Amino acid sequence: MVPFSTIKGLLHALLEADKYIPLDISIQGKFETMLIDYQKKYMYKKKEAQIPFIIDGLGVELEPEHVTSMPMYQHLLFHVEHVFHVDAQPEILQQLYDKLTNPDVTLSLGRWEDLVRIDEVTLVEVTKDKLTQHTSYDIYVPEYDAQELREFKGENNLVAYYRMPKKYTIINGRRVWDYSSVALVQQNQKFISKILTDGEYPIFLIKG
């Protein structure tokens, strides 16, 4: 699943924001399978390297001291589904609803080639209650909530903990990231405690 920073980037782009907007976000999702693509990555060693460039004689030729390369494995997810919940000021939510239902640009998550298809956009009311069904998606749960939800039950109760990038601040020309500690709870769980829900999906909002 995508990290919070990627979702925030998409939403800020939709809002045409010129400053950071606090958004509390819940992320859950699943994918059908994962592919591994073996690629050769090129990196600039000096600022004076000409760009753009094409390798193997198809474009400009570069001196070896300008560019270096290394093999890398690129993990690609196939048939990805996500469900996002966003909590913000009412006017921000209305703007997001309008932009998502009538986007004027091609939407992507992260890389330009990672295109987004929107199946549904809904304004929902949430309550704190027990879910009557098992979850359909893996979901990020804030670490402090996960510690209180030890009693959830399902086909498995494996939990992996991550420090997920949330936002960054430019300090001395460099991005300094702020992280959130989260647990990735696998699907097919049934939470025993009362949690935030819209009646269909569990909601665990990551602040910020």
PDB file of C-alpha atoms in Angstrom, residues 6 8-9 67 69 85 118 149 151 153-155 169 180 197 203 206:
ATOM      1  CA  THR A   6       2.052   9.870  -1.368  1.00  0.00           C
ATOM      2  CA  LYS A   8      -0.995  13.782   0.857  1.00  0.00           C
ATOM      3  CA  GLY A   9       0.937  14.742  -2.270  1.00  0.00           C
ATOM      4  CA  VAL A  67      27.045   9.224 -15.146  1.00  0.00           C
ATOM      5  CA  SER A  69      24.778   3.029 -13.178  1.00  0.00           C
ATOM      6  CA  HIS A  85     -10.798   8.212   4.415  1.00  0.00           C
ATOM      7  CA  ILE A 118     -11.627   6.486  -9.017  1.00  0.00           C
ATOM      8  CA  LEU A 149      -6.294  -3.692  19.886  1.00  0.00           C
ATOM      9  CA  GLU A 151      -7.667  -8.749  21.049  1.00  0.00           C
ATOM     10  CA  LYS A 153      -9.379 -11.888  15.796  1.00  0.00           C
ATOM     11  CA  GLY A 154      -9.297 -13.282  12.276  1.00  0.00           C
ATOM     12  CA  GLU A 155      -7.657 -15.770   9.948  1.00  0.00           C
ATOM     13  CA  THR A 169      10.127  20.335   5.871  1.00  0.00           C
ATOM     14  CA  SER A 180       4.381   8.151  11.876  1.00  0.00           C
ATOM     15  CA  THR A 197     -16.328   3.127  11.230  1.00  0.00           C
ATOM     16  CA  ILE A 203     -11.200   3.848  10.050  1.00  0.00           C
ATOM     17  CA  ILE A 206      -3.209   9.070  11.035  1.00  0.00           C
TER      18      ILE A 206
END
